[in-house]
């Protein structure tokens, strides 16, 4: 395959990362114990991260670190600590969602390469251009794009690399634009603690169904077509998945890219590790029947066979798969699965430990099922990979700079590590060396590398100087003094690398200092059940809210967060302003692409136009707020992060959609119920928005 993309594999644990590399991944991505969009993954510890870095470097495999949650002001000190560690560990890239954090990295940790997380919802060329302007070298595109849209972005913004998900779980809501878990349960997906509301059931017409449960993505039959677009990286989702899943997924994709052949045995192995019903995502269609599995949201495995007869605690099954004792089986009925371990297999009266495909055998069942029920093979008894321990692996060092200046009565040592500097002096009278360069050589040996038991090694870029009167090749210090000094300086370094908040409780973030922000519900279009404008073609400005700021009255246009047809949307917005020359406009920005629009519009309309960052251009800390003030012209105010545990009064009586999806449902505006709530799906301009209300 020409222009072969890299295979980027998930490493939700140390073992998953090691097995991904062994299976043929070109790059892996993992999270940290904090600030990862998969907070419930078995994210590597610092020791494991060091081991993973060493192993990946030895195999020529890239390591990307997911630092892709929103950060609160109260967490910035700890975030800086982890950035310092990463700056010293030198991964190949850091995946970031929080734009304030990205700005901090660019300024204070410039050796870290920035990748724009899919949580930033980059889905058009203007979004990609802004990411390039902000210092990102790669964009992980939103999963809702069609192939033609991916191709257009890559062709029109070639100065940046692109990464696309090709396999694994899919979100119902547009990448990064989901408030369901955060607003309904207080567990924000933008903080890595998504409760997967989309995988829970609803009632429609008194029938139970999974309205929002997406099929798993599997684009292996489109691998060559996708590669031709210029995508740099094929990304496999799965940091919550097992090492066995990751191993199978990487081997499947490796063989596809190397031979252009889809291996059915590897596909079956992947299905036994974990697989829902699969589909091709949004690359060709947005129709519900191609994207949603309304029957069951979990692992399905492979079809084992159909029940022919039922006896007490046994079923006669014609096998469509080979089975063994201790394999896992299950039956799906009414949206739930009954799973069990196969403990007995018999052919007539003969007990077996395994049975081949095509045989008709009796197997144990946990309860009586009706005939013709389909049994699924959920797991294979021999699919477990050996455990991997960090203690058995080499560790990659943390890098620092050490400058030693030799004086007649002391050593002055300066440590530069990432964004911090330490300076210490150690006193001892200098003596003339009897043997040339012996102390200089010893200094180089002792301070270039340090690897005490139980610690991650330190590798130093060492510079040794001396005051003018000292011949650096004819100096002498007792070895005991040098060793004592080394222990002292490196102990000081390790102490400064301790997590500053590792023993503290994480306090809730106070609201940002934005007292003059108007109630958000007062800026929504009148006579609309959505808080933003979706149709810009024939809009009547009388239907829009008005806001007076400093004696100037503005007509308010909050923009919809997704603009897949970005050229026509921008042109229509431009026409609205052009056709109403007597009005001033206040534009609400809900996506990074809108920031670029603001820059263009401000140059044309200058004082007639102002902007505010709306609730979906997440503003969770003062770094992000200050960045917006710096890069957005005529910025009137910024709405704070809507999912913050400490609710800002500006969101009083504000009820935004919880889902913002490109899925087009068969039924127009279906009404659903979920426990004590009523859910309504509204279709507007090829998007589906889900509103939630308490049952009356």
XYZ file of C-alpha atoms in Angstrom:
696
model
C 0.000 0.000 0.000
C 1.406 3.391 -1.030
C 1.554 6.224 1.525
C 1.011 3.700 4.283
C -0.303 5.444 7.439
C 1.084 4.557 10.836
C -0.890 2.218 13.070
C -1.500 4.036 16.359
C -2.579 1.641 19.103
C -4.117 2.207 22.550
C -2.065 1.485 25.669
C -4.555 1.693 28.502
C -2.066 -0.276 30.577
C 1.620 -1.152 30.474
C 0.801 -4.644 29.171
C -1.460 -3.317 26.422
C 1.312 -0.994 25.254
C 3.971 -3.711 25.217
C 1.748 -6.152 23.331
C 0.726 -3.433 20.857
C 4.389 -2.858 20.037
C 5.076 -6.588 19.720
C 2.058 -6.941 17.412
C 3.428 -4.348 14.996
C 2.125 -0.916 16.037
C 4.079 2.044 14.670
C 3.007 4.226 17.578
C 1.087 3.885 20.829
C -0.857 6.334 22.971
C -1.405 6.155 26.685
C -2.707 8.297 29.513
C -1.411 9.529 32.827
C -2.743 8.720 36.285
C -4.446 12.135 36.009
C -5.888 14.334 33.243
C -6.707 11.564 30.784
C -10.001 11.232 28.906
C -10.057 7.603 30.058
C -9.757 8.118 33.811
C -10.977 4.571 34.492
C -8.333 2.919 32.307
C -5.438 1.219 34.067
C -3.259 4.171 33.091
C 0.462 3.568 33.610
C 2.197 4.816 36.744
C 5.293 6.965 36.328
C 7.504 3.871 36.682
C 5.440 2.051 34.052
C 5.475 5.090 31.784
C 9.264 5.141 31.977
C 9.361 1.426 31.123
C 6.958 1.933 28.228
C 9.070 4.793 26.897
C 12.235 2.692 27.050
C 10.593 -0.280 25.316
C 9.006 1.863 22.601
C 12.278 3.674 21.876
C 14.177 0.401 21.649
C 11.674 -0.843 19.050
C 11.539 2.422 17.095
C 7.892 3.000 18.075
C 6.486 6.434 18.913
C 4.834 7.166 22.247
C 2.057 9.764 22.484
C 0.624 10.869 25.833
C -3.071 11.701 26.227
C -3.354 14.838 28.395
C -6.803 15.417 26.998
C -9.167 16.642 29.681
C -10.251 20.104 30.695
C -8.177 21.506 33.565
C -9.520 23.520 36.497
C -7.610 26.420 38.020
C -7.124 24.445 41.231
C -5.333 21.733 39.243
C -2.900 23.846 37.252
C -0.036 23.252 39.670
C -0.416 19.498 39.350
C -0.886 19.786 35.581
C 2.389 21.709 35.401
C 4.065 18.958 37.445
C 3.012 16.301 34.925
C 4.086 18.495 32.018
C 7.471 18.879 33.690
C 7.776 15.094 33.967
C 6.751 14.648 30.339
C 9.171 17.339 29.199
C 11.949 15.366 30.883
C 10.705 11.969 29.654
C 10.448 13.267 26.069
C 7.491 11.424 24.522
C 6.851 11.966 20.838
C 3.672 14.002 21.359
C 1.124 15.180 23.911
C -2.583 14.986 23.002
C -4.433 18.031 24.370
C -8.030 19.272 24.514
C -7.725 22.285 26.831
C -6.553 25.234 24.705
C -5.284 27.110 27.749
C -3.128 24.126 28.637
C -1.893 23.950 25.035
C -0.836 27.584 25.261
C 1.034 26.847 28.511
C 2.841 23.929 26.851
C 3.797 26.018 23.843
C 5.291 28.751 26.042
C 6.845 26.856 28.967
C 7.449 23.332 27.597
C 8.369 23.957 23.948
C 10.067 20.564 23.521
C 6.644 18.862 23.767
C 4.904 18.324 20.420
C 1.190 19.163 20.458
C -1.557 17.006 18.945
C -5.125 18.358 18.959
C -7.457 15.882 20.654
C -10.615 14.681 18.931
C -12.346 16.275 21.962
C -11.706 19.638 20.272
C -14.266 18.654 17.599
C -12.175 19.719 14.611
C -14.393 18.920 11.627
C -13.659 21.536 8.952
C -10.750 23.395 7.383
C -11.073 26.510 9.548
C -10.800 24.420 12.701
C -7.673 22.762 11.303
C -6.170 26.137 10.330
C -6.676 27.490 13.842
C -4.955 24.431 15.336
C -1.949 25.074 13.079
C -1.917 28.732 14.179
C -1.963 27.658 17.845
C 1.103 25.459 17.452
C -0.398 21.990 16.981
C 1.470 19.705 14.596
C -1.366 17.170 14.228
C -5.155 17.136 14.452
C -7.146 14.077 15.484
C -10.228 14.679 13.379
C -13.787 14.295 14.645
C -15.180 10.812 14.024
C -18.294 12.141 12.289
C -16.624 13.100 9.010
C -17.290 11.633 5.589
C -14.314 10.529 3.478
C -14.806 13.455 1.079
C -14.758 15.885 4.010
C -11.564 14.334 5.407
C -9.937 14.631 1.981
C -10.929 18.291 1.645
C -9.471 19.227 5.034
C -6.171 17.476 4.279
C -5.879 19.051 0.831
C -6.695 22.586 1.960
C -4.666 22.597 5.190
C -1.618 20.460 4.313
C 0.722 22.147 6.808
C -0.507 19.914 9.617
C -0.761 16.113 10.071
C -4.041 14.250 10.463
C -5.061 11.271 12.544
C -8.347 9.391 12.134
C -10.052 6.695 14.196
C -10.514 3.529 12.134
C -11.557 0.938 14.719
C -13.303 0.708 18.085
C -16.082 2.340 20.080
C -18.005 5.330 18.729
C -19.672 8.202 20.550
C -23.245 9.087 19.614
C -22.647 12.787 20.131
C -20.157 14.696 17.998
C -16.598 14.256 19.236
C -16.045 16.393 22.323
C -19.547 17.900 22.198
C -21.454 15.758 24.683
C -23.004 17.025 27.895
C -25.113 13.965 28.758
C -22.948 12.420 31.464
C -21.812 15.767 32.852
C -25.201 17.458 33.165
C -27.298 14.406 34.028
C -24.920 12.593 36.392
C -22.159 15.042 37.277
C -19.545 12.897 35.485
C -18.158 14.920 32.601
C -16.775 13.150 29.544
C -14.506 16.177 29.235
C -12.944 15.091 32.527
C -12.483 11.447 31.527
C -15.293 10.067 33.702
C -18.035 9.504 31.126
C -20.863 7.340 32.506
C -21.885 6.270 28.969
C -25.435 7.559 29.087
C -25.629 6.646 25.392
C -25.291 2.951 26.332
C -28.317 2.981 28.641
C -31.830 2.081 27.549
C -34.903 4.189 26.950
C -38.564 3.437 26.368
C -40.176 4.315 23.069
C -43.837 3.412 22.529
C -43.592 1.330 25.757
C -40.763 -0.754 24.286
C -37.217 -0.891 25.650
C -34.468 0.116 23.220
C -30.957 1.584 23.107
C -31.634 4.693 21.044
C -28.134 6.166 21.226
C -25.877 3.085 21.356
C -23.489 3.286 18.421
C -22.138 0.271 16.601
C -18.386 -0.200 16.898
C -16.350 1.342 14.110
C -14.597 -1.004 11.675
C -13.114 0.655 8.580
C -10.724 -2.105 7.544
C -12.359 -2.534 4.136
C -11.822 1.185 3.500
C -8.152 1.183 4.543
C -6.760 1.905 1.090
C -9.367 4.556 0.283
C -8.618 6.324 3.555
C -4.846 6.078 3.051
C -5.174 7.822 -0.308
C -6.625 10.917 1.383
C -3.262 11.590 3.018
C -4.151 10.555 6.563
C -0.922 10.187 8.530
C -2.194 7.958 11.318
C -4.819 5.206 11.627
C -5.936 5.248 15.248
C -7.387 2.251 17.064
C -9.713 3.145 19.952
C -9.453 1.070 23.117
C -7.644 2.419 26.178
C -10.327 0.728 28.289
C -9.808 -2.556 26.450
C -7.689 -5.561 27.426
C -4.168 -6.309 26.180
C -5.692 -9.243 24.268
C -8.009 -6.882 22.403
C -5.178 -4.493 21.552
C -2.935 -7.337 20.391
C -5.631 -8.712 18.067
C -6.604 -5.288 16.693
C -3.028 -4.305 15.883
C -2.263 -7.648 14.221
C -5.422 -7.324 12.127
C -4.544 -3.820 10.911
C -0.852 -4.613 10.493
C -1.658 -7.487 8.145
C -4.167 -5.348 6.245
C -1.707 -2.538 5.599
C 1.161 -4.886 4.760
C -0.721 -7.367 2.551
C -4.012 -5.602 1.662
C -5.770 -8.694 3.015
C -8.273 -8.888 5.850
C -7.458 -11.963 7.914
C -10.720 -13.650 9.015
C -9.016 -15.520 11.858
C -7.655 -12.284 13.311
C -11.087 -10.702 12.927
C -12.590 -13.588 14.924
C -9.902 -13.243 17.576
C -10.725 -9.554 17.890
C -14.443 -10.334 18.140
C -13.782 -12.721 21.032
C -11.749 -10.065 22.857
C -14.483 -7.442 22.600
C -16.794 -6.363 19.820
C -20.245 -4.918 19.484
C -22.096 -5.057 16.195
C -19.904 -3.125 13.784
C -20.449 -0.540 11.086
C -18.593 1.941 8.918
C -19.321 4.966 11.049
C -20.111 8.231 9.308
C -17.762 7.916 6.343
C -20.550 6.984 3.907
C -23.869 7.589 5.663
C -25.471 9.150 8.738
C -28.581 6.963 8.790
C -29.654 5.489 12.101
C -29.994 1.923 10.827
C -26.337 1.872 9.750
C -24.977 3.447 12.931
C -27.131 2.455 15.913
C -27.691 -0.946 17.508
C -30.973 -0.472 19.358
C -31.104 -4.080 20.632
C -28.036 -4.452 22.841
C -25.086 -2.137 23.656
C -22.392 -4.568 24.777
C -19.956 -7.258 23.709
C -21.470 -9.807 21.313
C -18.536 -12.039 20.400
C -19.305 -14.634 17.709
C -22.359 -16.720 16.943
C -21.814 -20.105 18.582
C -24.994 -21.737 17.343
C -28.754 -22.094 17.779
C -30.490 -24.130 20.467
C -32.096 -27.228 18.925
C -33.367 -28.891 22.099
C -33.458 -28.023 25.780
C -33.118 -30.381 28.730
C -32.655 -29.570 32.380
C -29.603 -27.269 32.556
C -28.436 -28.402 29.095
C -29.005 -27.342 25.509
C -28.352 -29.184 22.251
C -26.460 -26.854 19.928
C -25.269 -27.165 16.348
C -21.848 -25.510 16.593
C -20.761 -22.736 14.262
C -17.510 -22.254 16.230
C -15.011 -24.539 17.915
C -15.522 -24.578 21.692
C -13.566 -25.666 24.759
C -14.280 -26.127 28.423
C -13.916 -22.726 30.181
C -14.918 -20.723 27.106
C -17.502 -18.009 27.754
C -21.017 -18.146 26.265
C -24.077 -15.921 26.413
C -27.619 -15.330 25.211
C -28.996 -11.865 24.453
C -32.697 -11.327 25.045
C -34.750 -8.186 25.643
C -31.679 -5.953 25.670
C -29.837 -7.934 28.359
C -27.263 -10.708 28.246
C -27.079 -13.875 30.315
C -23.458 -15.039 30.322
C -21.872 -18.210 31.678
C -18.780 -20.405 31.482
C -18.940 -23.631 29.506
C -18.294 -26.360 32.061
C -19.601 -29.421 30.237
C -19.664 -30.607 26.638
C -21.023 -34.005 25.634
C -21.737 -35.891 22.447
C -24.476 -38.384 23.296
C -23.069 -39.887 26.521
C -19.429 -39.065 25.820
C -17.962 -36.161 27.792
C -15.645 -33.889 25.800
C -13.173 -31.131 26.649
C -13.640 -29.515 23.244
C -15.852 -29.777 20.178
C -15.292 -28.803 16.563
C -17.318 -26.532 14.318
C -20.163 -28.484 12.688
C -20.671 -30.881 15.590
C -23.973 -31.132 17.439
C -23.336 -31.312 21.195
C -24.977 -30.732 24.549
C -23.568 -27.901 26.646
C -24.494 -26.579 30.065
C -26.815 -23.576 30.369
C -27.555 -21.504 33.507
C -31.334 -21.544 33.045
C -33.928 -22.872 30.645
C -34.030 -21.025 27.326
C -36.491 -21.431 24.486
C -35.487 -23.411 21.424
C -34.080 -21.423 18.482
C -32.347 -18.985 20.831
C -28.977 -17.913 19.450
C -25.990 -18.594 21.713
C -22.969 -16.293 21.438
C -19.364 -17.311 22.045
C -18.072 -14.458 24.208
C -14.521 -15.518 25.091
C -11.916 -18.206 24.484
C -10.322 -19.996 27.426
C -6.805 -19.673 26.004
C -6.944 -16.012 25.007
C -5.132 -14.642 28.074
C -1.693 -13.124 27.469
C 1.069 -13.369 30.093
C 1.309 -10.525 32.587
C 4.016 -7.896 32.187
C 5.606 -6.144 35.147
C 7.445 -2.843 34.991
C 10.096 -4.167 37.385
C 11.292 -6.569 34.680
C 11.776 -3.830 32.085
C 14.425 -1.226 31.444
C 13.509 2.336 32.377
C 13.852 5.390 30.173
C 15.611 8.252 31.975
C 14.311 11.705 32.786
C 16.463 14.296 31.017
C 17.915 17.372 32.663
C 20.757 19.865 32.242
C 23.482 20.252 34.857
C 25.998 23.057 34.856
C 28.921 22.651 37.302
C 31.178 25.629 37.954
C 34.385 24.935 39.882
C 35.674 27.545 42.331
C 38.674 27.315 44.650
C 36.485 26.692 47.696
C 33.260 25.199 46.310
C 31.268 23.593 43.526
C 28.358 25.616 42.169
C 25.743 23.333 40.595
C 22.818 24.555 38.503
C 20.014 22.179 37.508
C 17.701 23.066 34.613
C 14.759 20.709 34.190
C 11.845 21.688 32.004
C 10.454 24.951 33.421
C 12.406 24.931 36.712
C 15.916 25.832 37.831
C 17.703 24.841 41.048
C 21.065 26.152 42.224
C 23.146 24.832 45.108
C 26.731 25.240 46.360
C 28.850 22.556 48.021
C 31.986 23.672 49.842
C 35.347 21.924 49.732
C 38.843 23.247 49.150
C 40.180 22.526 45.685
C 43.500 20.665 45.465
C 45.929 20.285 42.624
C 45.671 16.913 40.919
C 48.606 14.553 40.860
C 47.156 12.778 37.876
C 45.872 14.694 34.867
C 42.046 14.988 34.410
C 41.136 12.357 37.017
C 38.604 14.585 38.840
C 37.202 16.016 35.595
C 36.602 12.465 34.370
C 35.047 11.490 37.690
C 32.716 14.484 37.618
C 31.564 13.506 34.139
C 30.945 9.897 35.174
C 29.113 10.730 38.389
C 26.858 13.536 37.191
C 25.948 12.448 33.640
C 23.756 9.549 34.739
C 22.191 8.576 38.048
C 20.081 5.478 38.664
C 19.383 4.729 42.330
C 17.284 1.713 43.284
C 13.541 2.319 43.089
C 13.838 5.580 41.154
C 13.573 6.493 37.498
C 17.071 7.183 36.141
C 18.276 10.730 35.490
C 20.307 11.504 32.386
C 22.056 14.867 32.389
C 23.401 17.038 29.633
C 26.515 18.092 31.556
C 28.552 21.283 31.297
C 31.665 21.798 33.473
C 33.305 25.228 33.818
C 35.851 26.785 36.160
C 36.835 30.272 37.208
C 39.659 31.729 35.115
C 42.598 30.882 37.382
C 41.767 27.170 37.567
C 43.157 24.605 35.123
C 40.193 22.250 34.781
C 42.460 19.353 33.811
C 44.537 19.672 37.008
C 41.974 19.603 39.792
C 41.298 17.184 42.603
C 38.372 16.517 44.953
C 38.182 13.448 47.183
C 35.852 10.811 45.626
C 33.828 10.730 48.862
C 33.029 14.449 48.495
C 31.988 14.022 44.875
C 29.726 11.055 45.678
C 28.203 12.874 48.631
C 27.560 15.910 46.416
C 25.991 13.741 43.724
C 23.610 12.133 46.220
C 22.652 15.531 47.593
C 21.978 17.236 44.262
C 20.033 14.323 42.764
C 18.040 13.873 45.962
C 17.095 17.534 45.683
C 16.033 16.950 42.081
C 13.875 13.934 42.966
C 12.294 15.910 45.808
C 11.343 18.651 43.372
C 9.820 16.036 41.078
C 7.320 14.890 43.723
C 3.680 15.380 42.753
C 2.648 18.592 44.557
C -0.933 17.458 45.138
C -0.593 13.697 45.385
C -1.751 13.702 49.013
C -4.328 16.478 48.709
C -8.010 16.253 47.951
C -8.918 17.932 44.700
C -11.115 20.867 45.593
C -13.919 21.984 43.358
C -13.069 24.760 40.962
C -14.597 28.140 41.833
C -16.370 30.010 39.014
C -14.121 32.225 36.930
C -14.262 35.913 37.744
C -16.912 36.842 35.192
C -19.626 38.688 37.171
C -21.097 40.647 34.249
C -22.074 37.659 32.106
C -25.769 37.719 31.162
C -28.012 34.753 31.855
C -27.344 32.362 29.002
C -31.012 31.588 28.386
C -31.619 35.268 27.569
C -29.346 35.011 24.509
C -31.079 32.041 22.855
C -33.107 32.691 19.700
C -36.730 33.539 20.472
C -39.377 30.895 19.759
C -36.699 28.202 19.478
C -36.112 25.192 21.681
C -32.392 25.256 20.847
C -29.969 27.797 22.364
C -28.286 28.635 19.046
C -29.088 29.371 15.412
C -29.115 26.373 13.063
C -30.543 27.853 9.845
C -28.856 31.023 8.589
C -30.547 31.229 5.169
C -33.763 33.131 5.825
C -33.216 34.320 9.363
C -35.278 37.251 10.622
C -33.181 39.294 13.034
C -36.375 40.145 14.932
C -36.428 36.540 16.114
C -33.010 36.944 17.738
C -32.255 38.110 21.266
C -30.951 41.623 21.974
C -28.260 42.602 24.468
C -27.023 46.049 25.444
C -23.336 46.401 26.358
C -21.964 49.844 27.264
C -24.949 51.651 25.731
C -24.649 49.732 22.454
C -27.417 47.283 21.533
C -26.464 44.077 19.753
C -28.454 41.442 17.902
C -27.250 38.089 19.265
C -26.388 35.143 16.998
C -25.139 32.115 18.970
C -23.595 29.768 16.400
C -24.393 26.055 16.260
C -21.381 24.001 17.433
C -21.098 21.949 14.240
C -20.582 23.427 10.791
C -19.850 20.574 8.412
C -20.973 22.809 5.526
C -18.691 25.510 6.833
C -18.314 27.547 3.616
C -22.035 28.081 3.105
C -22.597 28.695 6.832
C -19.907 31.376 6.982
C -21.220 32.998 3.796
C -24.769 33.022 5.169
C -23.579 34.588 8.415
C -21.695 37.215 6.428
C -24.867 37.931 4.389
C -26.995 38.432 7.515
C -24.614 41.104 8.781
C -24.313 42.682 5.330
C -28.101 42.916 4.831
C -28.684 44.599 8.191
C -26.292 47.575 8.151
C -28.165 49.418 10.928
C -27.644 46.620 13.445
C -24.699 45.613 15.614
C -24.113 41.898 16.060
C -22.876 39.822 18.981
C -21.760 36.391 17.750
C -21.550 33.380 20.084
C -18.610 31.076 19.302
C -19.148 27.371 19.995
C -16.298 25.673 18.115
C -12.595 26.429 17.501
C -13.368 27.100 13.825
C -15.554 30.009 14.897
C -12.501 31.762 16.349
C -11.066 32.014 12.840
C -14.425 33.316 11.621
C -14.315 35.973 14.337
C -10.899 37.129 13.150
C -12.151 37.485 9.564
C -15.441 39.172 10.444
C -13.774 41.665 12.802
C -11.537 42.941 10.003
C -14.615 43.609 7.841
C -17.150 44.982 10.310
C -14.842 46.256 13.060
C -16.946 48.091 15.691
C -20.274 46.739 14.405
C -19.460 43.266 15.622
C -18.456 41.688 18.923
C -18.105 38.110 20.142
C -18.530 35.892 23.170
C -17.227 32.390 23.752
C -20.287 30.270 24.342
C -20.862 27.260 26.598
C -19.421 24.695 24.153
C -16.099 26.480 23.655
C -15.129 25.143 27.060
C -13.543 27.756 29.333
C -12.511 25.925 32.500
C -9.500 27.940 33.715
C -7.936 31.381 33.570
C -5.325 30.243 31.019
C -8.054 29.452 28.504
C -9.923 32.652 29.329
C -6.759 34.724 28.821
C -5.995 32.935 25.543
C -9.459 33.774 24.238
C -8.973 37.414 25.223
C -5.691 37.423 23.309
C -6.765 35.710 20.068
C -10.433 36.749 19.674
C -10.991 40.370 18.599
C -13.769 42.413 20.216
C -14.410 39.738 22.826
C -17.207 40.913 25.101
C -17.192 38.024 27.606
C -16.641 34.286 27.972
C -19.078 31.792 29.418
C -17.434 29.456 31.950
C -17.327 25.685 31.648
C -20.934 24.524 31.891
C -20.161 21.153 33.539
C -18.143 22.638 36.399
C -19.079 21.158 39.799
C -19.589 24.712 41.036
C -22.440 25.985 38.884
C -22.196 29.550 37.636
C -25.393 31.597 38.083
C -25.305 32.511 34.381
C -26.687 29.025 33.635
C -29.801 29.420 35.792
C -32.830 27.942 33.943
C -30.624 27.077 30.964
C -31.418 23.672 29.454
C -29.112 22.948 26.514
C -29.157 19.703 24.503
C -27.209 16.824 26.023
C -26.396 15.214 22.646
C -25.308 16.902 19.374
C -25.284 14.137 16.812
C -24.928 13.686 13.076
C -27.037 10.522 13.253
C -30.298 10.961 11.353
C -33.085 9.015 13.057
C -35.911 7.330 11.195
C -38.662 8.875 13.305
C -39.071 12.632 13.281
C -38.649 14.062 16.795
C -39.172 10.778 18.701
C -40.237 11.096 22.320
C -38.368 8.831 24.715
C -38.527 8.213 28.447
C -35.634 7.256 30.696
C -36.546 6.708 34.333
C -38.009 10.024 35.539
C -36.888 11.982 32.448
C -38.354 12.681 29.028
C -35.954 12.870 26.074
C -36.842 14.590 22.815
C -34.715 14.336 19.676
C -34.970 17.416 17.469
C -33.772 17.299 13.863
C -32.364 20.564 12.513
C -30.172 21.079 9.452
C -28.999 17.438 9.253
C -28.204 17.290 12.958
C -30.012 15.610 15.861
C -30.200 17.397 19.223
C -31.484 15.663 22.353
C -33.253 17.699 25.029
C -34.015 16.367 28.514
C -36.883 17.368 30.770
C -38.155 16.002 34.053
C -41.379 14.026 33.725
C -44.363 15.958 34.937
